[in-house]
PDB file of C-alpha atoms in Angstrom:
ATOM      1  CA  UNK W  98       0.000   0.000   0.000  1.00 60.00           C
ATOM      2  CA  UNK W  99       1.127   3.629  -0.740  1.00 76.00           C
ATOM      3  CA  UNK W 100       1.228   5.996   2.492  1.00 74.00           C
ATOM      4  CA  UNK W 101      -2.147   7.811   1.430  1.00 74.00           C
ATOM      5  CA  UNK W 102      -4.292   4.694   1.149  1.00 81.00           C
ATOM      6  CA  UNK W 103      -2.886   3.324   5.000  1.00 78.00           C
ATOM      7  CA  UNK W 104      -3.299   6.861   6.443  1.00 77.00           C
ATOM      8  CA  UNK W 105      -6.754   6.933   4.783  1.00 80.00           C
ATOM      9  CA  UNK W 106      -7.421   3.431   5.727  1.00 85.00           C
ATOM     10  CA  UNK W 107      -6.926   4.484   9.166  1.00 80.00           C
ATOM     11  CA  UNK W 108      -8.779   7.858   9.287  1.00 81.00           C
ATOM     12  CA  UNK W 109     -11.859   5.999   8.165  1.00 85.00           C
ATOM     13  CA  UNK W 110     -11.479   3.211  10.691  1.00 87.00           C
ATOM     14  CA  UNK W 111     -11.528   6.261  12.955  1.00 81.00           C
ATOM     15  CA  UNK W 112     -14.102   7.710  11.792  1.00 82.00           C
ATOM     16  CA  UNK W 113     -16.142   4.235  11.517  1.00 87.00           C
ATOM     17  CA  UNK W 114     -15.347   3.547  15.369  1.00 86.00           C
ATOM     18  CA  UNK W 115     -16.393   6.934  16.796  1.00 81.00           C
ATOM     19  CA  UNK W 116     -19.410   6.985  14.537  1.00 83.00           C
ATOM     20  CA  UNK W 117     -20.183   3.544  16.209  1.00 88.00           C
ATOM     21  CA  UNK W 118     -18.949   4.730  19.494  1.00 86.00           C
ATOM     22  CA  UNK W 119     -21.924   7.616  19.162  1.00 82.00           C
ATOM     23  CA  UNK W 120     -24.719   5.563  18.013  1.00 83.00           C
ATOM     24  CA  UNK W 121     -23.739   2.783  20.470  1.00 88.00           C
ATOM     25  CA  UNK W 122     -24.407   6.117  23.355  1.00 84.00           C
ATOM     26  CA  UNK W 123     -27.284   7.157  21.372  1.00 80.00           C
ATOM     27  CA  UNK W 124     -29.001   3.815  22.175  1.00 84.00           C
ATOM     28  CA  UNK W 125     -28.226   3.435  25.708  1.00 88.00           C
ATOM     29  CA  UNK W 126     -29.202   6.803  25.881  1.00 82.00           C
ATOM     30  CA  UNK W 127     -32.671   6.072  24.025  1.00 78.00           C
ATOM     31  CA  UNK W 128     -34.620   5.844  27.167  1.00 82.00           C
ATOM     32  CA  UNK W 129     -33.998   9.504  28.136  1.00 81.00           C
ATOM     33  CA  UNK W 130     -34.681  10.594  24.934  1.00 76.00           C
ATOM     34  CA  UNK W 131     -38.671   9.983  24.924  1.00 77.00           C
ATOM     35  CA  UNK W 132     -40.215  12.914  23.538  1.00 78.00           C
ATOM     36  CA  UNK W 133     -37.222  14.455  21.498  1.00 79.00           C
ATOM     37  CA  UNK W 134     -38.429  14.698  17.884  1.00 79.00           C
ATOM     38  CA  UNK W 135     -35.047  16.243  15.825  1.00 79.00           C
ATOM     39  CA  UNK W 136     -36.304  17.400  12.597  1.00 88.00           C
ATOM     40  CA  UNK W 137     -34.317  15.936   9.636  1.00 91.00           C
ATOM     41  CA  UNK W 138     -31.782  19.292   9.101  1.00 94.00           C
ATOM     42  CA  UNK W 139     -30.982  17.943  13.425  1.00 91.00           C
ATOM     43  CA  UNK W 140     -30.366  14.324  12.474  1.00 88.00           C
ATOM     44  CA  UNK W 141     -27.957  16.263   9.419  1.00 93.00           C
ATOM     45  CA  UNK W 142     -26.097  18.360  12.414  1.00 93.00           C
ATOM     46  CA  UNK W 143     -25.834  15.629  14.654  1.00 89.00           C
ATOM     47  CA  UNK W 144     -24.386  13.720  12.078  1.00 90.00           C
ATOM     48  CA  UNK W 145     -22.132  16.682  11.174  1.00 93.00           C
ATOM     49  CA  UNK W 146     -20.561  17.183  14.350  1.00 93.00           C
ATOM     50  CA  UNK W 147     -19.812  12.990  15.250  1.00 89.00           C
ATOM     51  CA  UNK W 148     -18.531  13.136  11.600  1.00 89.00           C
ATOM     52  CA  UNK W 149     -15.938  16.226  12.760  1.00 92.00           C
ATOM     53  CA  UNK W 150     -15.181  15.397  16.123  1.00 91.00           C
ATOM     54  CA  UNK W 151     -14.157  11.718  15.146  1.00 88.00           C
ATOM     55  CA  UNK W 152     -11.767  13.487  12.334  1.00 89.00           C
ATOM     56  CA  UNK W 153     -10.754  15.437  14.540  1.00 91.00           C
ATOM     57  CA  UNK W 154     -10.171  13.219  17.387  1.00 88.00           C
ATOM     58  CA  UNK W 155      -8.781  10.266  14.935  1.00 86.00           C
ATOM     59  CA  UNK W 156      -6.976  12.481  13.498  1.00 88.00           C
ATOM     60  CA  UNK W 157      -5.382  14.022  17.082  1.00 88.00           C
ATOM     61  CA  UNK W 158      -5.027  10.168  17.867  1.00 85.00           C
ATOM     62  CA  UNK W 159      -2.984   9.562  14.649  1.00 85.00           C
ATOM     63  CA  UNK W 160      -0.671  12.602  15.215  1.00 88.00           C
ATOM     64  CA  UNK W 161       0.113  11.563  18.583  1.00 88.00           C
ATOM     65  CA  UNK W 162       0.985   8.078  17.165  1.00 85.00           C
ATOM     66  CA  UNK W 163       3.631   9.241  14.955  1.00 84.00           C
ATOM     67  CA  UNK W 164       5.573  10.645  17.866  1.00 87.00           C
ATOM     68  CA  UNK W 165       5.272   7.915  20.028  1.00 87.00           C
ATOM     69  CA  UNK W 166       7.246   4.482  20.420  1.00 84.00           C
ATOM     70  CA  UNK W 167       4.546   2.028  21.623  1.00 88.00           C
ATOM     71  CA  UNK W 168       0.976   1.730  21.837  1.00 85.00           C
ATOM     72  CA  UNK W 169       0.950   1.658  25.733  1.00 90.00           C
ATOM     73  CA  UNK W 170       3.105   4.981  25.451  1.00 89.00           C
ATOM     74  CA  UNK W 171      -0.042   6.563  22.965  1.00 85.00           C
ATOM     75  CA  UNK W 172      -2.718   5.008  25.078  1.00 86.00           C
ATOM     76  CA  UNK W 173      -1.528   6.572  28.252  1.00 90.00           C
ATOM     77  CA  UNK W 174      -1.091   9.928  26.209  1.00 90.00           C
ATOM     78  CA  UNK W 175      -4.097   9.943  24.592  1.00 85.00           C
ATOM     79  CA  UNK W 176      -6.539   8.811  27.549  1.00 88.00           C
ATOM     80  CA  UNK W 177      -4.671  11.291  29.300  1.00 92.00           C
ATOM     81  CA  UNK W 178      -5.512  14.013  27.436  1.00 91.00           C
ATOM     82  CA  UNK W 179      -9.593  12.878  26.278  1.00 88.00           C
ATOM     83  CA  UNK W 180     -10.952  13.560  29.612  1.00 91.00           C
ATOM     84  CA  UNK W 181      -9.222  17.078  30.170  1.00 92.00           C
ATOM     85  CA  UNK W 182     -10.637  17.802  26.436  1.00 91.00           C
ATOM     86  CA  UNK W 183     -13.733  16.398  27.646  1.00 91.00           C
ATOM     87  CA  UNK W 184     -14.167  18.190  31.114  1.00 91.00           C
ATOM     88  CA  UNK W 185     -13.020  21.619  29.445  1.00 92.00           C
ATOM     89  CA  UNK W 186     -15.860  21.882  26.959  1.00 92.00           C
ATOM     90  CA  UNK W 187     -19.188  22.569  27.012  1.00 90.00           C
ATOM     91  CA  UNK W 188     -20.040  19.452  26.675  1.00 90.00           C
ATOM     92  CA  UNK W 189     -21.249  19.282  30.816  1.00 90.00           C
ATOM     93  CA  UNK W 190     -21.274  23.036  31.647  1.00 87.00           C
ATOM     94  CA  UNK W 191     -22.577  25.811  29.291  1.00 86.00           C
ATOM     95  CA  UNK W 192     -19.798  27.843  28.620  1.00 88.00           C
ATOM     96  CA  UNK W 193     -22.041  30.893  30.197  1.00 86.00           C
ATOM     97  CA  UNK W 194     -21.315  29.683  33.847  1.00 89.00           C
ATOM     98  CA  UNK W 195     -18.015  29.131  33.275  1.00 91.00           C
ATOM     99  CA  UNK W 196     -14.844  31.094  34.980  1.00 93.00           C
ATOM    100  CA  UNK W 197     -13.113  33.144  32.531  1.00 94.00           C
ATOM    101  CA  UNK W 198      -9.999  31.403  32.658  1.00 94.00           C
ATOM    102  CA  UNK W 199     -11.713  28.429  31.433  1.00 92.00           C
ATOM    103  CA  UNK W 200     -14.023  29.546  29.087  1.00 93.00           C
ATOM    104  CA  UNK W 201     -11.068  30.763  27.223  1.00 93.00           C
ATOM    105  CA  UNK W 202      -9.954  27.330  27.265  1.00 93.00           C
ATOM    106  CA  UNK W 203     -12.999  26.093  26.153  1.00 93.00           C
ATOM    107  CA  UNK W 204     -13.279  28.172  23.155  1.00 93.00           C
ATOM    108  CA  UNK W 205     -10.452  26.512  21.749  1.00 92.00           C
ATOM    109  CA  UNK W 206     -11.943  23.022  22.244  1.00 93.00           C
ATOM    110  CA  UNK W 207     -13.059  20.987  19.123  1.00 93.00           C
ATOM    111  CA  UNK W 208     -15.017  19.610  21.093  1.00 94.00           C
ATOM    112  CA  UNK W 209     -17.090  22.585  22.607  1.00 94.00           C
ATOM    113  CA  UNK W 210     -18.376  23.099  18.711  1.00 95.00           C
ATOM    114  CA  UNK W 211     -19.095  19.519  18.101  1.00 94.00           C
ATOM    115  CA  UNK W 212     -21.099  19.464  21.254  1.00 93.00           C
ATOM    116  CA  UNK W 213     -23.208  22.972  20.427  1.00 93.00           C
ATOM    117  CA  UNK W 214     -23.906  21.920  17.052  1.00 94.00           C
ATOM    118  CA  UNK W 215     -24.797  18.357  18.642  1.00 91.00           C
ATOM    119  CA  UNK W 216     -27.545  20.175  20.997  1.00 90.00           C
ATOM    120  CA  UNK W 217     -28.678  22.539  18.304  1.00 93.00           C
ATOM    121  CA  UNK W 218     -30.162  19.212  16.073  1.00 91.00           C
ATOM    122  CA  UNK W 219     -30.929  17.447  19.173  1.00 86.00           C
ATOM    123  CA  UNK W 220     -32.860  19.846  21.498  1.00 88.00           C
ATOM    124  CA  UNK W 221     -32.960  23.321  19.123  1.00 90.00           C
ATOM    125  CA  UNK W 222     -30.659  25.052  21.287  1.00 88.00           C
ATOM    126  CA  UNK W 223     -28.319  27.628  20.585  1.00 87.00           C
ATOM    127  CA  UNK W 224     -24.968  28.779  21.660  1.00 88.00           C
ATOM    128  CA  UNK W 225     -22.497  31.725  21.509  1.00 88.00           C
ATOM    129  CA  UNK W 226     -20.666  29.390  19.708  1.00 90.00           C
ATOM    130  CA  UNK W 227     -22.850  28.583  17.250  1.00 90.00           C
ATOM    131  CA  UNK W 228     -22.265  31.264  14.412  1.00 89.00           C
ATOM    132  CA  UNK W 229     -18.348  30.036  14.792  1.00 92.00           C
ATOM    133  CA  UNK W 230     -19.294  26.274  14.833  1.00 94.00           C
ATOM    134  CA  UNK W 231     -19.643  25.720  11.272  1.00 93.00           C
ATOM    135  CA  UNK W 232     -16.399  26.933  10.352  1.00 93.00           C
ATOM    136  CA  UNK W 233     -14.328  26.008  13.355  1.00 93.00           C
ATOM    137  CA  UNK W 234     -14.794  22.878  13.500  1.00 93.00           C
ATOM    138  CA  UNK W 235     -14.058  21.489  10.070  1.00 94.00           C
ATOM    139  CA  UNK W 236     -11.076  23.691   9.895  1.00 95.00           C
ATOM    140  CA  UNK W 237      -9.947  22.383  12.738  1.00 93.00           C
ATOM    141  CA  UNK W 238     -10.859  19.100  12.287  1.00 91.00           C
ATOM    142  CA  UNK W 239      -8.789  19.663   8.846  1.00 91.00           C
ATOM    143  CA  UNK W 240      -5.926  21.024  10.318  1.00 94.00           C
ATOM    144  CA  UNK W 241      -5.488  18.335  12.461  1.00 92.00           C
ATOM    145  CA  UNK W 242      -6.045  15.866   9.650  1.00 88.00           C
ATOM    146  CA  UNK W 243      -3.542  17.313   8.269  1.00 90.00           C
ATOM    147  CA  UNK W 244      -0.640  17.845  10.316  1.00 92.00           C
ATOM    148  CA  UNK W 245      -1.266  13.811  11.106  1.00 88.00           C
ATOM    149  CA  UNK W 246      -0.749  13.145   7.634  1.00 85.00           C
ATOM    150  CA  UNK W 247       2.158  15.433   7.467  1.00 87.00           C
ATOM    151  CA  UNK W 248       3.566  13.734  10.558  1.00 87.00           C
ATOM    152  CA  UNK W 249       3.122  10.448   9.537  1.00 79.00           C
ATOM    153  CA  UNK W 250       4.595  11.127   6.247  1.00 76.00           C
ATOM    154  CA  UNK W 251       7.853  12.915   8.090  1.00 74.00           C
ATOM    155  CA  UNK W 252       8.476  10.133  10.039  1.00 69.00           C
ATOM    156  CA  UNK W 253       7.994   7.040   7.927  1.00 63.00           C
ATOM    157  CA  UNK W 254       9.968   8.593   5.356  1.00 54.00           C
TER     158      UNK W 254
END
């Protein structure tokens, strides 16, 4: 195989597992979501945002990877990092009630975007984030594609 098809082999296992990963959630979930009716433009932003944050993450996965040794040495990295990216979003706490400091943090979270644009086709909610969202978060997801790719690319070389 050429470089390009194993890097893309692996973003779309990436993208394949967190995709699976959400809809596994979504139906555990399914009992709190009586009631909730998202329109068909929600099931398209929901689907939007687990497509981006799973590039994204994958792709923040993959670039890790490329500097690391072993898979132990990524795992720990990696699940090391998830939960702070997880805990500084606004994926728990709107980002109205939160301190300045992290806020600011919070802003530059993929994550924060994935989630707003999440609750926006789920529940019709809306964010400050929300006129940012849809470009933020592909870019970043992008960029991050990216410099995996580049990564990958410098070091196998």
């Amino acid at each position: 195989f050429r470089m390009y098809e194993y890097f893309a082999s692996k973003i779309l296992s990436v993208l394949l597992q967190g995709l699976f990963g959400s809809i596994l959630v979504l139906i555990i979930a399914s009992p709190l979501l009586i009631g909730l009716t998202p329109s068909a433009i929600g099931v398209v932003y929901v689907l939007y945002s687990l497509i981006l944050a799973s590039l994204f993450f994958g792709s923040l996965s993959l670039l890790i990877s490329a500097y690391m040794k072993t898979d132990q040495t990524l795992n720990i990295v990696f699940n090391s990092i998830l939960p702070v990216l997880t805990f500084i979003s606004s994926v728990f706490y709107p980002l109205e009630s939160m301190p300045d400091l992290i806020r600011a943090i919070a802003l530059a979270n993929p994550l924060t975007y994935a989630a707003d644009v999440a609750r926006l086709g789920l529940f019709q909610t809306t964010s400050i984030t929300l006129p940012y969202a849809f470009f933020l978060l592909p870019s970043l997801s992008l960029l991050s594609f990216g410099l995996a790719m580049h990564a990958s690319y410098k070091i196998n070389l």
